[in-house]
């Protein structure tokens, strides 16, 4: 189909290098989503197996294996984040799996320095694992049995407080690593494996309930990812919604790229943490995996623009891209945007490299740490810079007019906000 | 849709007109706003040298005037306000994790010596800076206990506010402001349209901040109103901030949309909203919790949404601009 199309346009329009159809771009974008969420599901299932092994036979090795599986699961998932902000179905769902930041005292024991209930969140130190029944948002809750339904329907965002994160990657991260009490010093959380030991070896109390919580949260993550992967498969709702209106679909792609680059990653996740010098203001704070979380977000933005994704098993999903569309309209702008996306990946790569060599992200956030600030700001500036070119791409592709038809595009932050 | 596109072609400003518009925005709106912030902040710093007790009337008055001046320009989030995180430093809000009181409490408990050195103090977490921090230090019972250290801390914050405000005003009165009025390859904006788009985005972002944050946060949901999330409630200024911001956004819209089709509709929507705000008589939006009074706050929010809708429709078509990404785009 594509080749045939190329042949005919080559005859009709000898000056155009190649003409790309929007429908092909959308199909490839949906294929990449299907591949990314599929990889996220597969790696979460590996995590699930590791968690079950940890619970069945707790040991230091089993805990480490679960941590390793969690880290691997983040690689494809973070690359899907660029599907947020433009696709309502992803936005409505995303909070279940990747909500952050969280008041972890809701879930389990915390250090005394954590404090108690706050103005914003009366349940900040509820500790569900230690309490089989409690009052939450005025209602009596029976948490004798910890089930996926208890987590998703009763605890998650309880009392309409977003920091009550009871499910998803970060809840699991906390249950595997524990609080990072090193402040700006090196090292992640150091939860002992004996927090899962049964009988007299149990530390931190309520090891059975902790294990039940971890299992429920992991099972829920797998079922949530199963659902999302299905939405992007042939005949899925996310794919169908994207295809409804071709221009709105292209706009959704660019909206996701721009919003993730600017307001979310450069702003909320990176610059704010730096300004507050708060070591808890890092996205994967328990595991000290923030450098990867940022890096794979940046990579995800780039692979959506280029229309090419390399999966966790090396399989490649590729095809017509927004880059092709922009190049046809303004080759110079396409080159500019490609260059900026590369620069961002490189800048985020520098943070990742330094972190992996021992200069972890929370150390970079310390007040007066000029080298850390320079690294983080290198990422922020690159993300802000690429946003400018994304805005130009929106304009070059003539997508502005979409807003007049009431589509949720760049111009409806209200929709994005919710 | 077709009608709008037509309007777009008819009203698209010629290059000469666009740069005149930029100069008008700069000279009669942006620069005066930041000049006033600089003056009021310098006055606040001077007053605090003599009056540093939290309940001192002169200090509180100077604080209120300087904060007023900031709220009037706080939506101009580009260029000089973004350099060195100046806007965040002056007005960090909302603070959903309670970082400001936590940081201040830790400083007071440890008598952190950074307060004695302005350079060192400005390197500290922005949670210790600006009007939000100063409000806690003057009005929050847990953080407003007078002591010699508290006095030094108040003075450190006012000095930092004055320094930051002066830096923003200097940039607008210097090369940045000159470049804003004359876009080109070496200026902050490559074209008139880029500069206008940025200003237009700032206006809409300001409106949306009033809708979603200043009003939306205390409103919460009907079942779970959140009066303690109102901005500046400790100083009793929550409604005042909406009014000040609205008045300033009204001025901005009047210049930006001068001669545009639909300008009168935007004008009258502003007047409606400002009258509703003036009649509200609920300084900290405590009424969000009771159905009757809540309705009036929701109605004000609707009035603002109406302005947003109309401004978006008519300004984007008339100026030929589109809204860029803004800091609220994340979650």
XYZ file of C-alpha atoms in Angstrom:
749
model
C 0.000 0.000 0.000
C 2.690 2.422 1.025
C 4.935 1.484 -1.867
C 2.112 1.827 -4.349
C 1.292 5.195 -2.909
C 4.873 6.315 -3.273
C 4.913 5.266 -6.898
C 1.792 7.207 -7.778
C 2.840 10.338 -5.979
C 6.249 10.159 -7.546
C 4.547 10.390 -10.899
C 2.138 13.087 -9.954
C 4.350 15.266 -7.805
C 7.950 14.889 -8.849
C 9.110 17.592 -6.456
C 7.820 15.981 -3.265
C 10.347 13.547 -1.836
C 7.477 11.410 -0.655
C 3.993 12.053 0.523
C 2.843 10.574 3.765
C -0.758 9.902 4.541
C -1.979 10.870 7.972
C -3.796 7.575 8.323
C -0.512 5.684 7.911
C 1.124 7.841 10.555
C -1.728 7.150 12.954
C -1.630 3.430 12.260
C 2.068 3.283 12.991
C 1.612 5.391 16.132
C -1.045 2.934 17.317
C 1.193 -0.026 16.406
C 3.986 1.452 18.495
C 1.578 1.939 21.396
C 0.498 -1.672 21.094
C 4.142 -2.782 21.141
C 5.061 -0.547 24.089
C 2.110 -1.535 26.249
C 2.668 -5.147 25.212
C 6.281 -4.930 26.410
C 5.105 -3.210 29.595
C 2.697 -6.060 30.215
C 5.284 -8.774 29.552
C 7.841 -7.204 31.889
C 5.154 -6.698 34.558
C 4.281 -10.394 34.289
C 7.935 -11.202 34.919
C 7.730 -8.952 37.976
C 4.594 -10.791 39.070
C 6.421 -14.134 38.900
C 9.321 -12.705 40.918
C 6.940 -11.298 43.538
C 5.192 -14.644 43.878
C 8.573 -16.322 44.389
C 9.504 -13.743 47.031
C 6.282 -14.342 48.915
C 6.503 -18.131 48.657
C 10.087 -18.270 49.809
C 11.374 -14.964 51.176
C 15.113 -14.384 50.900
C 17.552 -11.615 50.100
C 17.997 -13.124 46.636
C 14.273 -13.287 45.977
C 13.831 -9.649 46.986
C 16.700 -8.643 44.730
C 15.184 -10.601 41.839
C 11.898 -8.746 42.299
C 13.727 -5.398 42.335
C 15.571 -6.298 39.154
C 12.281 -7.217 37.504
C 10.720 -3.927 38.618
C 13.602 -1.937 37.123
C 13.270 -3.815 33.837
C 9.524 -3.198 33.791
C 10.094 0.557 33.957
C 12.049 0.583 30.687
C 9.138 0.035 28.298
C 6.533 1.689 30.519
C 8.282 5.038 30.714
C 8.459 5.072 26.933
C 4.646 4.933 26.839
C 4.229 8.150 28.796
C 4.237 10.152 25.569
C 0.804 8.628 24.895
C -0.573 10.619 27.810
C -1.998 14.136 27.439
C -3.162 13.517 23.875
C -5.210 10.348 24.337
C -8.070 10.680 26.812
C -8.245 6.935 27.349
C -4.639 6.905 28.549
C -5.090 9.952 30.778
C -8.154 8.486 32.450
C -6.251 5.304 33.220
C -2.689 6.406 33.869
C -3.175 7.358 37.529
C -3.820 3.715 38.409
C -0.380 2.575 37.314
C 2.009 5.496 37.600
C 0.569 8.010 40.073
C 3.250 10.067 41.815
C 4.185 11.632 44.217
C 2.716 9.511 46.988
C 2.287 9.709 50.729
C 3.718 6.268 51.340
C 2.703 6.283 55.001
C -0.755 5.387 53.732
C 0.550 1.931 52.856
C 3.174 0.811 55.367
C 5.379 1.874 58.248
C 7.552 4.955 57.766
C 10.363 6.644 59.612
C 9.526 9.058 62.448
C 10.857 11.955 60.345
C 7.990 11.413 57.880
C 5.503 13.132 60.176
C 1.804 12.391 60.542
C -1.407 13.454 58.841
C -0.978 16.705 56.868
C -3.271 19.638 55.952
C -3.572 18.207 52.488
C -3.958 14.583 53.450
C -5.444 13.302 56.722
C -4.555 9.742 55.627
C -0.873 10.462 54.976
C 0.223 8.096 57.753
C -2.691 5.650 57.824
C -0.572 2.464 57.432
C -3.031 0.018 55.938
C -0.639 -2.906 56.377
C -0.688 -2.451 60.164
C -4.404 -1.742 60.425
C -7.095 -4.264 59.415
C -9.783 -1.638 59.965
C -9.760 2.157 60.013
C -11.710 5.275 59.185
C -10.993 6.907 55.855
C -12.696 10.047 54.552
C -15.387 9.602 57.187
C -16.157 5.966 56.324
C -15.307 2.826 58.235
C -13.139 0.510 56.114
C -12.742 -3.231 56.584
C -9.237 -4.032 55.326
C -8.995 -7.403 56.956
C -8.407 -8.964 53.589
C -6.080 -7.081 51.273
C -7.366 -7.532 47.739
C -6.815 -5.756 44.428
C -10.347 -4.354 44.786
C -9.570 -2.860 48.202
C -6.567 -1.112 46.712
C -8.208 0.173 43.559
C -11.728 0.943 44.769
C -11.267 2.045 48.370
C -7.696 3.171 48.991
C -6.472 4.627 45.717
C -6.933 8.398 45.707
C -9.049 7.951 48.817
C -10.715 11.061 50.155
C -10.008 12.605 46.741
C -6.376 13.146 47.677
C -4.036 12.455 44.770
C -1.139 11.635 47.102
C -3.069 8.610 48.362
C -1.428 6.336 45.828
C -2.324 2.781 46.745
C -1.604 1.091 43.420
C 0.860 1.033 40.554
C 4.589 1.043 39.981
C 5.441 3.447 42.795
C 3.415 1.628 45.454
C 5.213 -1.572 44.447
C 8.534 0.280 44.393
C 7.947 1.396 47.988
C 7.073 -2.154 49.052
C 10.285 -3.501 47.508
C 12.752 -0.789 48.460
C 11.214 1.073 51.405
C 11.818 4.731 52.139
C 15.049 6.267 50.942
C 16.342 7.731 54.209
C 19.694 8.799 52.796
C 18.544 12.353 52.074
C 20.941 13.833 49.551
C 23.410 11.021 50.227
C 24.052 8.036 47.997
C 21.814 4.995 48.075
C 18.159 3.935 47.596
C 15.740 2.649 50.218
C 16.989 -0.383 52.114
C 13.971 -2.427 53.164
C 15.241 -5.722 54.628
C 14.045 -8.922 52.938
C 12.881 -10.030 56.364
C 9.959 -7.589 55.984
C 8.540 -10.525 54.002
C 9.765 -13.318 56.291
C 6.995 -15.225 58.011
C 6.894 -16.191 61.667
C 9.535 -15.054 64.138
C 11.907 -13.757 61.460
C 9.423 -11.097 60.378
C 10.653 -7.498 60.697
C 8.526 -4.394 60.462
C 5.517 -6.398 61.710
C 2.561 -7.716 59.708
C 4.710 -9.491 57.119
C 1.721 -11.528 55.960
C -0.304 -8.406 55.273
C 2.668 -6.764 53.574
C 3.037 -9.777 51.300
C -0.689 -9.702 50.570
C -0.471 -6.005 49.704
C 2.500 -6.522 47.392
C 0.748 -9.368 45.621
C -2.496 -7.425 45.235
C -0.684 -4.384 43.867
C 1.334 -6.449 41.397
C -1.688 -8.407 40.189
C -3.521 -5.136 39.707
C -0.641 -3.660 37.702
C -0.695 -6.670 35.401
C -4.449 -6.543 34.869
C -4.365 -2.770 34.268
C -1.622 -3.157 31.666
C -3.502 -6.036 30.035
C -6.459 -3.757 29.645
C -4.451 -0.919 28.118
C -2.568 -3.180 25.728
C -5.925 -4.444 24.473
C -7.150 -0.890 23.850
C -4.361 -0.406 21.301
C -4.732 -3.759 19.560
C -6.652 -4.066 16.306
C -10.252 -3.186 17.137
C -9.339 -1.579 20.492
C -10.986 1.616 21.719
C -7.816 3.717 21.937
C -6.953 2.918 18.333
C -10.490 3.624 17.188
C -10.642 6.970 19.024
C -7.355 8.006 17.462
C -8.564 7.199 13.944
C -11.862 9.050 14.268
C -10.467 12.316 12.993
C -7.111 12.233 11.250
C -6.061 15.792 12.022
C -7.143 15.492 15.639
C -5.129 12.273 15.793
C -1.961 13.963 14.549
C -2.631 16.782 16.976
C -2.928 14.231 19.798
C 0.536 12.897 18.970
C 2.100 16.352 19.132
C 0.104 17.326 22.214
C 1.485 14.308 24.042
C 5.022 15.128 22.950
C 4.777 18.802 23.951
C 2.914 18.386 27.229
C 5.174 15.614 28.461
C 8.287 17.566 27.440
C 7.291 20.850 28.974
C 4.743 21.000 31.770
C 5.229 17.482 33.038
C 8.846 16.430 32.664
C 10.808 19.686 32.423
C 8.530 21.443 34.891
C 6.849 19.244 37.443
C 9.382 16.425 37.569
C 12.753 18.072 37.050
C 12.829 21.816 37.587
C 10.570 21.816 40.628
C 12.685 19.229 42.427
C 15.764 21.260 41.728
C 14.186 24.479 42.969
C 12.977 22.845 46.144
C 16.212 20.895 46.673
C 14.001 18.117 47.935
C 15.395 14.583 47.564
C 11.859 13.216 47.641
C 11.072 15.227 44.532
C 12.410 12.549 42.293
C 10.168 10.366 40.248
C 11.469 6.920 41.250
C 12.638 8.036 44.686
C 12.577 4.741 46.600
C 14.666 2.832 44.045
C 16.841 5.788 43.007
C 15.865 5.005 39.428
C 14.878 8.552 38.455
C 17.665 8.941 35.920
C 16.172 6.032 33.971
C 12.643 7.242 34.378
C 13.600 10.602 32.801
C 15.782 9.048 30.128
C 13.124 6.635 28.895
C 10.504 9.390 28.868
C 12.784 11.377 26.566
C 13.449 8.353 24.408
C 9.701 7.716 24.159
C 9.050 11.232 22.866
C 11.719 10.780 20.240
C 10.609 7.351 19.049
C 7.028 8.530 18.608
C 8.160 11.436 16.434
C 10.433 9.239 14.339
C 7.875 6.433 14.186
C 10.349 3.776 15.231
C 10.366 1.771 18.482
C 12.853 -0.891 19.473
C 11.123 -3.336 21.802
C 12.469 -5.050 24.875
C 13.262 -8.168 22.834
C 14.848 -6.150 20.036
C 11.911 -6.320 17.660
C 11.379 -3.121 15.727
C 8.043 -1.436 15.093
C 8.321 1.262 12.468
C 6.526 3.043 9.664
C 5.155 6.405 8.565
C 5.852 9.146 11.094
C 5.019 12.696 12.089
C 8.592 13.419 11.096
C 7.680 12.491 7.506
C 4.695 14.833 7.605
C 6.722 17.726 8.975
C 9.550 17.084 6.501
C 7.128 17.286 3.607
C 5.849 20.646 4.851
C 9.132 22.110 6.061
C 12.269 20.003 5.785
C 14.314 22.471 7.783
C 11.938 22.325 10.733
C 11.981 18.539 10.664
C 15.782 18.587 10.824
C 15.640 21.117 13.664
C 13.190 19.044 15.686
C 15.112 15.820 15.104
C 18.271 17.564 16.252
C 16.574 18.815 19.409
C 15.082 15.428 20.249
C 18.556 13.931 19.866
C 20.009 16.663 22.083
C 17.435 15.887 24.784
C 18.173 12.183 24.751
C 21.849 13.021 25.013
C 21.327 15.476 27.891
C 19.157 12.959 29.751
C 21.790 10.356 28.915
C 24.389 12.458 30.697
C 22.245 12.431 33.846
C 21.815 8.661 33.494
C 25.519 8.082 32.961
C 26.517 10.127 35.996
C 23.857 8.453 38.155
C 24.935 4.975 37.128
C 28.508 5.859 37.997
C 27.486 6.785 41.548
C 26.290 10.418 41.392
C 22.637 9.637 41.932
C 19.753 11.931 41.106
C 18.942 12.896 44.701
C 22.560 13.976 45.140
C 22.197 16.257 42.109
C 19.244 17.994 43.777
C 21.170 19.166 46.817
C 21.287 22.948 47.350
C 24.569 24.389 46.136
C 25.509 21.298 44.127
C 26.444 23.203 40.973
C 27.417 20.144 38.927
C 24.172 18.384 39.734
C 22.177 21.493 38.931
C 23.976 21.842 35.609
C 23.190 18.243 34.683
C 19.515 18.486 35.593
C 19.131 21.898 33.954
C 20.794 20.499 30.829
C 17.862 18.099 30.582
C 15.287 20.777 31.430
C 16.647 23.227 28.869
C 16.764 20.601 26.142
C 13.154 19.621 26.857
C 11.998 23.241 26.837
C 13.914 23.846 23.634
C 12.330 20.907 21.848
C 8.887 22.099 22.963
C 9.407 25.284 20.909
C 10.028 23.215 17.811
C 7.031 20.985 18.577
C 4.894 24.134 18.700
C 6.267 25.104 15.295
C 5.447 21.647 13.957
C 1.842 22.057 15.131
C 1.689 25.309 13.262
C 3.404 24.043 10.095
C 1.003 21.108 9.909
C -1.904 23.543 10.128
C -3.328 21.907 13.215
C -4.252 25.163 14.942
C -7.636 25.269 13.324
C -8.626 22.086 15.117
C -9.264 23.975 18.290
C -12.161 25.785 16.667
C -13.956 22.533 16.248
C -13.823 21.898 19.934
C -11.282 19.141 19.856
C -9.186 18.674 22.957
C -5.921 19.815 21.553
C -3.068 21.895 22.773
C -5.452 24.609 23.647
C -7.442 22.885 26.303
C -5.243 22.512 29.345
C -8.450 21.924 31.316
C -8.841 18.627 29.589
C -5.201 17.866 30.115
C -5.439 18.825 33.754
C -7.970 16.202 34.746
C -15.196 27.348 11.451
C -15.300 28.947 8.018
C -16.380 32.247 9.492
C -13.504 32.163 11.926
C -10.978 31.456 9.235
C -12.318 34.381 7.250
C -11.966 36.640 10.236
C -8.464 35.382 10.597
C -7.479 36.451 7.098
C -9.190 39.801 7.370
C -7.835 40.798 10.737
C -4.339 39.365 10.543
C -2.151 42.244 11.613
C 0.411 43.614 9.206
C 3.996 43.345 10.424
C 4.129 47.048 11.268
C 0.958 46.875 13.346
C 2.127 43.824 15.247
C 5.335 45.456 16.393
C 3.404 48.569 17.458
C 1.215 46.284 19.498
C 4.261 44.707 21.137
C 5.654 48.113 22.035
C 2.293 49.143 23.489
C 2.137 45.965 25.559
C 5.635 46.524 26.834
C 5.458 50.246 27.561
C 1.977 50.586 28.960
C 1.506 47.222 30.613
C 4.537 45.012 31.197
C 7.197 47.523 32.236
C 4.924 49.572 34.507
C 3.816 46.363 36.218
C 7.334 45.190 36.968
C 8.467 48.719 37.891
C 5.726 48.810 40.486
C 6.764 45.405 41.806
C 10.321 46.627 42.114
C 9.280 49.783 44.009
C 6.912 47.996 46.368
C 9.459 45.251 47.049
C 12.197 47.791 47.762
C 9.801 49.497 50.159
C 9.000 46.194 51.853
C 12.695 45.522 52.346
C 13.237 49.000 53.800
C 10.249 48.756 56.145
C 11.322 45.323 57.405
C 14.680 46.761 58.468
C 12.818 48.825 61.094
C 9.753 46.670 61.641
C 10.246 42.936 61.669
C 7.678 41.760 64.239
C 5.068 39.508 62.569
C 2.125 41.554 63.816
C 3.612 44.953 63.006
C 1.067 46.957 61.008
C 3.578 48.785 58.863
C 5.304 45.557 57.935
C 2.036 43.872 57.078
C 0.906 46.836 54.988
C 4.163 46.934 53.021
C 3.953 43.168 52.578
C 0.388 43.449 51.256
C 1.278 46.186 48.752
C 4.261 44.268 47.400
C 2.251 41.055 47.102
C -0.485 43.010 45.279
C 2.114 44.181 42.770
C 3.334 40.629 42.238
C -0.132 39.163 41.697
C -0.743 41.786 38.999
C 2.205 40.509 36.941
C 2.455 36.895 38.113
C 0.954 35.522 34.884
C 3.744 37.027 32.747
C 5.671 33.789 32.966
C 8.274 34.118 30.244
C 11.695 35.675 29.777
C 12.895 37.605 32.850
C 10.506 35.898 35.302
C 11.744 32.477 34.218
C 15.446 33.291 34.443
C 16.945 31.770 37.596
C 13.479 30.512 38.636
C 12.531 34.043 39.706
C 8.767 33.589 39.441
C 8.870 30.349 41.395
C 11.000 32.052 43.990
C 8.603 34.997 44.390
C 5.329 33.115 44.356
C 5.622 29.367 44.871
C 2.034 28.156 45.035
C 0.277 25.752 45.115
C 2.500 23.899 47.511
C 0.710 20.561 47.537
C 3.288 18.787 49.673
C 3.541 21.446 52.346
C 7.170 22.118 51.523
C 7.085 25.785 52.509
C 6.080 25.355 56.178
C 8.321 22.284 56.469
C 11.351 24.162 55.131
C 10.718 27.238 57.289
C 10.181 25.178 60.436
C 13.471 23.383 59.826
C 15.297 26.681 59.282
C 13.917 28.206 62.468
C 14.591 25.085 64.534
C 18.201 24.918 63.371
C 18.665 28.696 63.226
C 20.124 28.115 59.780
C 22.885 30.719 59.319
C 22.188 31.172 55.576
C 19.905 34.083 56.537
C 22.961 36.222 57.237
C 24.284 36.003 53.700
C 21.950 37.136 50.884
C 23.933 35.211 48.261
C 23.738 32.008 50.251
C 20.084 32.587 51.093
C 19.161 32.983 47.435
C 20.739 29.582 46.741
C 18.412 27.913 49.213
C 15.247 26.027 48.363
C 12.645 28.331 46.811
C 10.325 27.088 49.553
C 12.111 29.517 51.888
C 11.690 32.459 49.505
C 9.085 34.906 48.362
C 5.610 35.973 49.322
C 4.347 32.496 50.183
C 7.099 31.978 52.747
C 6.657 35.474 54.140
C 2.933 34.905 54.596
C 3.686 31.904 56.809
C 6.244 33.905 58.764
C 3.790 36.744 59.408
C 0.488 34.919 59.761
C 0.878 31.229 60.603
C 0.617 30.671 64.363
C 3.227 27.905 64.267
C 5.782 29.967 62.349
C 5.150 33.545 63.447
C 6.623 33.473 66.962
C 8.875 36.542 67.232
C 12.536 35.988 68.051
C 15.828 37.547 66.986
C 16.311 34.725 64.501
C 12.775 35.132 63.168
C 13.467 38.815 62.571
C 16.624 38.045 60.597
C 14.756 35.428 58.590
C 11.973 37.906 57.704
C 14.582 40.427 56.601
C 16.424 37.813 54.546
C 13.189 36.973 52.730
C 12.335 40.631 52.011
C 15.869 41.319 50.787
C 15.619 38.358 48.469
C 12.200 39.497 47.193
C 13.600 42.976 46.509
C 16.627 41.583 44.722
C 14.591 39.244 42.551
C 12.020 41.923 41.695
C 14.771 44.373 40.771
C 16.412 41.806 38.510
C 13.163 41.209 36.598
C 12.525 44.946 36.183
C 16.111 45.497 35.032
C 15.744 42.857 32.326
C 12.473 44.280 31.058
C 13.942 47.790 31.046
C 17.133 46.510 29.431
C 18.026 44.285 26.480
C 15.223 41.776 26.976
C 12.553 44.465 26.847
C 14.195 46.086 23.840
C 14.305 42.741 22.064
C 10.683 41.958 22.932
C 9.635 45.107 21.087
C 11.800 44.323 18.060
C 11.762 40.595 17.287
C 14.496 39.223 15.057
C 17.324 36.736 14.887
C 19.187 38.163 17.880
C 16.110 39.025 19.938
C 14.301 36.771 22.432
C 11.637 36.110 19.786
C 12.327 35.404 16.146
C 9.133 37.047 14.912
C 6.348 39.388 16.000
C 4.014 36.453 15.885
C 6.173 34.441 18.287
C 6.240 37.305 20.784
C 2.488 37.857 20.475
C 1.804 34.126 20.824
C 3.839 34.042 23.998
C 1.982 37.004 25.466
C -1.351 35.534 24.414
C -0.414 32.194 26.017
C 0.511 34.053 29.223
C -2.920 35.692 29.287
C -4.759 32.396 28.855
C -2.523 30.622 31.342
C -3.279 33.389 33.846
C -7.009 32.976 33.332
C -6.754 29.228 33.679
C -4.673 29.553 36.829
C -7.492 31.576 38.407
C -10.048 29.018 37.262
C -8.205 25.827 38.179
C -5.976 26.834 41.064
C -7.199 29.976 42.845
C -10.850 28.934 42.594
C -10.629 25.251 41.689
C -8.446 24.170 44.588
C -10.660 25.456 47.404
C -13.797 24.366 45.537
C -12.561 20.766 45.371
C -15.673 18.748 44.675
C -19.196 19.232 45.979
C -18.792 16.294 48.358
C -15.316 17.282 49.419
C -14.750 21.049 49.407
C -11.226 22.120 50.387
C -11.324 25.519 52.087
C -7.825 25.008 53.536
C -6.425 24.869 50.026
C -7.311 28.490 49.243
C -4.367 30.644 48.234
C -3.124 33.164 50.812
C -5.922 32.283 53.238
C -3.732 32.953 56.264
C -3.420 36.596 55.263
C -7.086 36.688 54.229
C -6.249 37.484 50.605
C -7.684 34.601 48.569
C -10.466 36.537 46.851
C -8.298 39.628 46.615
C -5.790 37.715 44.506
C -8.483 36.659 42.054
C -9.665 40.261 41.814
C -6.182 41.706 41.322
C -5.280 39.105 38.745
C -8.546 39.589 36.899
C -8.101 43.364 36.795
C -4.625 43.001 35.378
C -5.645 40.348 32.841
C -8.452 42.708 31.806
C -5.881 45.431 31.108
C -3.776 42.982 29.156
C -6.716 41.771 27.080
C -7.764 45.345 26.318
C -4.395 46.078 24.730
C -3.911 42.718 23.093
C -7.360 42.695 21.546
C -7.641 46.373 20.677
C -9.591 46.740 17.412
C -10.213 43.018 17.142
C -13.571 41.613 16.291
C -15.165 40.265 19.436
C -13.209 42.579 21.746
C -16.420 44.056 23.210
C -17.657 40.588 24.119
C -14.446 39.863 25.987
C -14.643 43.300 27.589
C -18.141 42.725 28.872
C -17.274 39.228 30.104
C -14.453 40.743 32.164
C -16.802 43.350 33.612
C -19.357 40.678 34.546
C -16.725 38.563 36.294
C -15.177 41.499 38.121
C -18.560 42.617 39.388
C -19.342 39.112 40.570
C -15.997 38.930 42.384
C -16.540 42.345 43.997
C -19.951 41.266 45.267
C -18.738 37.983 46.712
C -17.789 39.107 50.232
C -15.967 35.886 51.058
C -12.283 36.782 51.445
C -10.913 33.251 51.904
C -13.597 31.277 50.034
C -14.776 29.730 53.290
C -18.166 29.523 51.584
C -17.107 26.571 49.416
C -18.340 24.260 52.161
C -21.954 25.485 52.240
C -24.220 24.865 49.222
C -25.637 28.382 48.932
C -22.356 30.276 49.144
C -20.563 27.620 47.131
C -22.872 28.284 44.229
C -21.716 31.891 44.004
C -18.043 30.863 43.912
C -18.825 28.301 41.229
C -20.663 31.019 39.312
C -17.569 33.213 39.450
C -15.539 30.312 38.120
C -18.034 29.985 35.263
C -17.693 33.710 34.530
C -13.946 33.233 34.190
C -14.401 30.229 31.937
C -16.579 32.386 29.733
C -13.789 34.983 29.407
C -11.321 32.220 28.645
C -13.553 30.808 25.927
C -14.223 34.171 24.303
C -10.637 35.373 24.512
C -9.430 32.119 23.020
C -11.898 32.326 20.179
C -11.448 35.956 19.213
C -7.836 36.669 20.055
C -6.429 33.584 18.389
C -8.383 34.233 15.205
C -7.781 37.945 15.167
C -4.091 37.915 15.980
C -3.340 34.778 14.015
C -1.682 33.253 17.067
C -2.002 29.857 18.652
C -1.581 28.930 22.264
C 1.692 27.231 23.075
C 2.348 24.633 25.709
C 2.318 25.948 29.228
C 3.461 24.889 32.629
C -0.019 23.687 33.562
C 0.086 21.023 30.869
C 1.487 18.424 33.217
C -0.499 16.980 36.040
